mmCIF file of C-alpha atoms and ligand atoms in Angstrom:
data_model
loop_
_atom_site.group_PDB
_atom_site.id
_atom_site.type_symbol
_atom_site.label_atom_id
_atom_site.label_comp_id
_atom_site.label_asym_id
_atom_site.label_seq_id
_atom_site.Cartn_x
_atom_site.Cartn_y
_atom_site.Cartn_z
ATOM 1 C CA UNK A 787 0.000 0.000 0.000
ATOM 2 C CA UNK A 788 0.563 3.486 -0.186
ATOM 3 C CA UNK A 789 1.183 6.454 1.723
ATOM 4 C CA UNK A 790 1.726 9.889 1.148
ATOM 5 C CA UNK A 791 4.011 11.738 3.527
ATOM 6 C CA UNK A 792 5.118 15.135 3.288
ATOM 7 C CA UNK A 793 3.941 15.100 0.025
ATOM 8 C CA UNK A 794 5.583 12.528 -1.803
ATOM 9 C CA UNK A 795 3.438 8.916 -2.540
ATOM 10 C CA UNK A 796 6.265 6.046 -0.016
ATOM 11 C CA UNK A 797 5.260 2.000 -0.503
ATOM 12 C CA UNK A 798 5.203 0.890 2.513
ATOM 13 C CA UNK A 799 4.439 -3.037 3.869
ATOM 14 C CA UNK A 800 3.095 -2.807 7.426
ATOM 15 C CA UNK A 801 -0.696 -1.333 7.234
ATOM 16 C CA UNK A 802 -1.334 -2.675 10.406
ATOM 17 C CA UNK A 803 1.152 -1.526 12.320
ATOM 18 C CA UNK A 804 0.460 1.904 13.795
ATOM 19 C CA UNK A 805 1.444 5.138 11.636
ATOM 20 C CA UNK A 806 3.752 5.786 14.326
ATOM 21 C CA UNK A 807 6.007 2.504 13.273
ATOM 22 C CA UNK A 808 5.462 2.622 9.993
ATOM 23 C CA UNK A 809 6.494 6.520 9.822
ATOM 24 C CA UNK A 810 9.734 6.018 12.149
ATOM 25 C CA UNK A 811 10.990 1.647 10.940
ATOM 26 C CA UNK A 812 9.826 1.874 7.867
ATOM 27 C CA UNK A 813 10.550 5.208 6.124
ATOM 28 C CA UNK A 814 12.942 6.769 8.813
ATOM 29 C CA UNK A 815 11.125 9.616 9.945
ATOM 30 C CA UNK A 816 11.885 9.359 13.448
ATOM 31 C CA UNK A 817 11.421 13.265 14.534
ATOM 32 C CA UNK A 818 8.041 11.665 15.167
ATOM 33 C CA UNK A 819 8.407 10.545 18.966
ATOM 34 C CA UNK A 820 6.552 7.360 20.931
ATOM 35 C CA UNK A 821 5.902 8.179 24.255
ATOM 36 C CA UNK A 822 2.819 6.637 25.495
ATOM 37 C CA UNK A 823 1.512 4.422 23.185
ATOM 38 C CA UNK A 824 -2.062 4.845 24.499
ATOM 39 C CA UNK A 825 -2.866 8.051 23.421
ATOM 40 C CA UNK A 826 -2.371 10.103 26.491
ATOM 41 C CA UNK A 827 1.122 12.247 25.776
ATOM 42 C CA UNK A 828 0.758 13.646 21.976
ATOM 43 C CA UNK A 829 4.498 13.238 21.319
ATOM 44 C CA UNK A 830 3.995 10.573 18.516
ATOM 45 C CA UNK A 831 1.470 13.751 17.109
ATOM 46 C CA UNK A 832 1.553 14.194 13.123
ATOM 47 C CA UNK A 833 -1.083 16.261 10.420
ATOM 48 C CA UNK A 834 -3.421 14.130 8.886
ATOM 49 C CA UNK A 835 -5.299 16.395 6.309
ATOM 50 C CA UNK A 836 -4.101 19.185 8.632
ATOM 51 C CA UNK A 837 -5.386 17.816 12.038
ATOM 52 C CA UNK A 838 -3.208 17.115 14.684
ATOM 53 C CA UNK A 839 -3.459 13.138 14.820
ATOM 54 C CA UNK A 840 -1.710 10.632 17.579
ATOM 55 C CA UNK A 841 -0.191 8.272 15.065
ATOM 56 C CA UNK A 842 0.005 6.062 17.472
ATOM 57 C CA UNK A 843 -3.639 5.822 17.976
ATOM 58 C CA UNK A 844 -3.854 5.448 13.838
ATOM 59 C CA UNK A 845 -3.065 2.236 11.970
ATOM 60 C CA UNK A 846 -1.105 2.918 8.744
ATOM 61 C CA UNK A 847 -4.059 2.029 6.661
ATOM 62 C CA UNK A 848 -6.079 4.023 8.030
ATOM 63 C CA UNK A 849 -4.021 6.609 6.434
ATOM 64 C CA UNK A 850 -3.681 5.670 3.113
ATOM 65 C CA UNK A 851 -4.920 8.702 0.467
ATOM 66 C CA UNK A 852 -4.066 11.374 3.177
ATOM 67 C CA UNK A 853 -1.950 14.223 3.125
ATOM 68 C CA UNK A 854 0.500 13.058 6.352
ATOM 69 C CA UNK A 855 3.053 15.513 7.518
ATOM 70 C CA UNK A 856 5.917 15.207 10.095
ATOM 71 C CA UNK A 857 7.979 17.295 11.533
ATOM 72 C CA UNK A 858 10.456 16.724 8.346
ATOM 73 C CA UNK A 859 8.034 18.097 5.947
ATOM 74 C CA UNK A 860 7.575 21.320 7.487
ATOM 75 C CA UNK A 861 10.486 23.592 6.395
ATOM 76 C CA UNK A 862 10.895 24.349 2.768
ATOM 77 C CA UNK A 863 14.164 25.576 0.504
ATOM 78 C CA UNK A 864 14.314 28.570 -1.188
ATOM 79 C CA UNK A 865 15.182 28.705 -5.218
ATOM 80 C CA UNK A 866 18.530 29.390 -3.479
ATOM 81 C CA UNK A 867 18.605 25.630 -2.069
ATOM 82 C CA UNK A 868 18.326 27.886 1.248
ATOM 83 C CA UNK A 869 16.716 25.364 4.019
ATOM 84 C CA UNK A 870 13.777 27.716 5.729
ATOM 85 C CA UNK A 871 12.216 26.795 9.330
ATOM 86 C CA UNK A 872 8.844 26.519 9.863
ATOM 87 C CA UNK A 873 8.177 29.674 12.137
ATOM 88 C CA UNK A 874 7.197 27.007 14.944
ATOM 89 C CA UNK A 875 10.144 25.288 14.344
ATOM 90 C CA UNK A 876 12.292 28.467 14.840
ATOM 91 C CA UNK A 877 10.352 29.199 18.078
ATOM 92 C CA UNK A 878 11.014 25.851 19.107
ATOM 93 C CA UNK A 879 14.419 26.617 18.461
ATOM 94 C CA UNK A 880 15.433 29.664 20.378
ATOM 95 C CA UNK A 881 13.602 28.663 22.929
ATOM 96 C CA UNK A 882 15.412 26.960 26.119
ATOM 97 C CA UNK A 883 13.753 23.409 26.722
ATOM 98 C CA UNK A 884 15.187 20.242 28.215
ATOM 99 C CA UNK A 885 14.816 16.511 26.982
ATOM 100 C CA UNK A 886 13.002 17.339 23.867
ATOM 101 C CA UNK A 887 11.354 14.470 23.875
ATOM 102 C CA UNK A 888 7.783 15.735 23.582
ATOM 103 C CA UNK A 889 8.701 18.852 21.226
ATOM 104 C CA UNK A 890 8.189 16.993 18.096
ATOM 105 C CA UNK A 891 4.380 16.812 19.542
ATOM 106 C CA UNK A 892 4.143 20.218 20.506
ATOM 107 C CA UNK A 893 5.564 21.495 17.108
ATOM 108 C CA UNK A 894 2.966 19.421 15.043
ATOM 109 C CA UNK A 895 0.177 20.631 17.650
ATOM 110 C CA UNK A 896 0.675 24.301 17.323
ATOM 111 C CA UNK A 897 1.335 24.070 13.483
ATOM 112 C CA UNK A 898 -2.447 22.658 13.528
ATOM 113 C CA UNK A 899 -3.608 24.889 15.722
ATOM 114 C CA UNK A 900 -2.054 28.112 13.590
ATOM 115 C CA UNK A 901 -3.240 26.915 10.301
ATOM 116 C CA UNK A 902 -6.632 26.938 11.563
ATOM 117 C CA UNK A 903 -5.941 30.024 13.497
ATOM 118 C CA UNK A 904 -3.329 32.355 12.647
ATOM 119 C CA UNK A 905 -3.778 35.005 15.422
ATOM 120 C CA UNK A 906 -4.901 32.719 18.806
ATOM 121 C CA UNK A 907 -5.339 34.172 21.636
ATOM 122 C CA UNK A 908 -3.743 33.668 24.835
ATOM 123 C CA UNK A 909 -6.439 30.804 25.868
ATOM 124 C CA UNK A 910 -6.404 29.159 22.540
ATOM 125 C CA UNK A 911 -2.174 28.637 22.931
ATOM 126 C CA UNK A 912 -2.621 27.451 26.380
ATOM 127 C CA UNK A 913 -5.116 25.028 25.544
ATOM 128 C CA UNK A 914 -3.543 23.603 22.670
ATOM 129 C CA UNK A 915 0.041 23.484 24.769
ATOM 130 C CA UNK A 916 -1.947 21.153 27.704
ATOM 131 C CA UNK A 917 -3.246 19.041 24.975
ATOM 132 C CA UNK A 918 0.184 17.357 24.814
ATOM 133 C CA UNK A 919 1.664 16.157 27.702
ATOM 134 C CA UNK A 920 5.928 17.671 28.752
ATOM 135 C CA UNK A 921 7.592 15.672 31.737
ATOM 136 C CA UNK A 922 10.079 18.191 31.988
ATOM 137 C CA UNK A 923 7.145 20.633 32.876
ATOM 138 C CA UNK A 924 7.942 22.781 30.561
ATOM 139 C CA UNK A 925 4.525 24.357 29.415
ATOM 140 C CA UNK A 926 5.816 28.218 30.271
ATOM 141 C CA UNK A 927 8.487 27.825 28.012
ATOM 142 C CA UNK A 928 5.963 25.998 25.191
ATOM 143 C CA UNK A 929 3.308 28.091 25.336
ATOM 144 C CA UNK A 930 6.327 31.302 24.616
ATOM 145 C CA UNK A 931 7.015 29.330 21.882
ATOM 146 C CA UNK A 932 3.849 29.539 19.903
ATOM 147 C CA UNK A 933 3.286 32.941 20.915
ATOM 148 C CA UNK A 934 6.647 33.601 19.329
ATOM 149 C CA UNK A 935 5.988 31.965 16.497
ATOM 150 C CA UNK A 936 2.830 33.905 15.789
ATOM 151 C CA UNK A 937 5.339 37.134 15.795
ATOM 152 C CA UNK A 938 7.626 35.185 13.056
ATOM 153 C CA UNK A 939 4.546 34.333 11.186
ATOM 154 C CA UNK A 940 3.005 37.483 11.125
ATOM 155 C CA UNK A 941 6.785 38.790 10.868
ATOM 156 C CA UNK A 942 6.853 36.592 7.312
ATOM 157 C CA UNK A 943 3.489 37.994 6.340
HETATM 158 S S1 LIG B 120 2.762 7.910 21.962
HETATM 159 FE FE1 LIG B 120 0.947 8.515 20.967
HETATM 160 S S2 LIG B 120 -0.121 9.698 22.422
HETATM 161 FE FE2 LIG B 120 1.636 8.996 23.496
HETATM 162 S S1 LIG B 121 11.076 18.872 27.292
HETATM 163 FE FE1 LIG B 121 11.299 16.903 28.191
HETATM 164 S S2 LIG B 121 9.329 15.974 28.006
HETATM 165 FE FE2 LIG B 121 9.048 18.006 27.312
#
């Protein structure tokens, strides 16, 4: 079967396996975390047709002829061959976290959550931050984050 991720069409032989394992053993894309497995954390969290989606909750097939996105897909190259963050991955970036283990989640959250809302306000970011779970406790620093990459957004703009 088929998938397509970050918008090129991969072959891939486990359907039933969740997205999760078929994103990170079979085609290498292992900026997409496993926490949990159940669920509960969000740091195995990709875009399925733009919606923030626990791929572990999400058997492969489930997923075939749907746009999936990881973390890789998200920055772009300029006609320069220039490699250009996604403005929530430059947040993410300057912004002084610990393990890192759940950021790949929290990325792929608030890049859902500023499609769909470009300009959140303070409630909205908070929200969508305790939606994924940090063990580091760092939800201050996460919800900066997405407020700073609404600046770099509208910055872009
Ligand atoms: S690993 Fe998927 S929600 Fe925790
Ligand atoms: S930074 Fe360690 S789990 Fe979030």
């Amino acid at each position: 079967m088929k998938l397509q991720v970050n918008g090129r069409l991969h072959e891939v032989r486990h359907g039933d396996e969740a997205l999760v394992w078929v994103l990170r053993d079979e085609l290498g894309l292992t900026g997409t975390h496993y926490g949990c497995g159940i669920g509960m954390c969000g740091s195995c969290t990709v875009l399925v047709n733009g919606e923030a989606t626990r791929s572990c909750q999400m058997p492969a097939r489930a997923a075939q002829g749907q746009a999936i996105t990881t973390l890789e897909g998200l920055a772009t190259r300029s006609s320069g061959g220039e490699v250009r963050l996604h403005p929530v991955q430059q947040a993410f970036l300057e912004s002084p976290l610990q393990c890192l283990w759940c950021i790949p989640g929290h990325v792929m959250t608030a890049v859902a959550l500023l499609d769909a809302v470009p300009r959140p306000s303070t409630e909205q970011i908070e929200a969508h931050a305790n939606r994924n779970l940090c063990r580091c406790g760092g939800y201050n620093t996460i919800r900066k984050a997405v407020a700073r990459a609404v600046e770099l957004t509208r910055e872009e703009a």
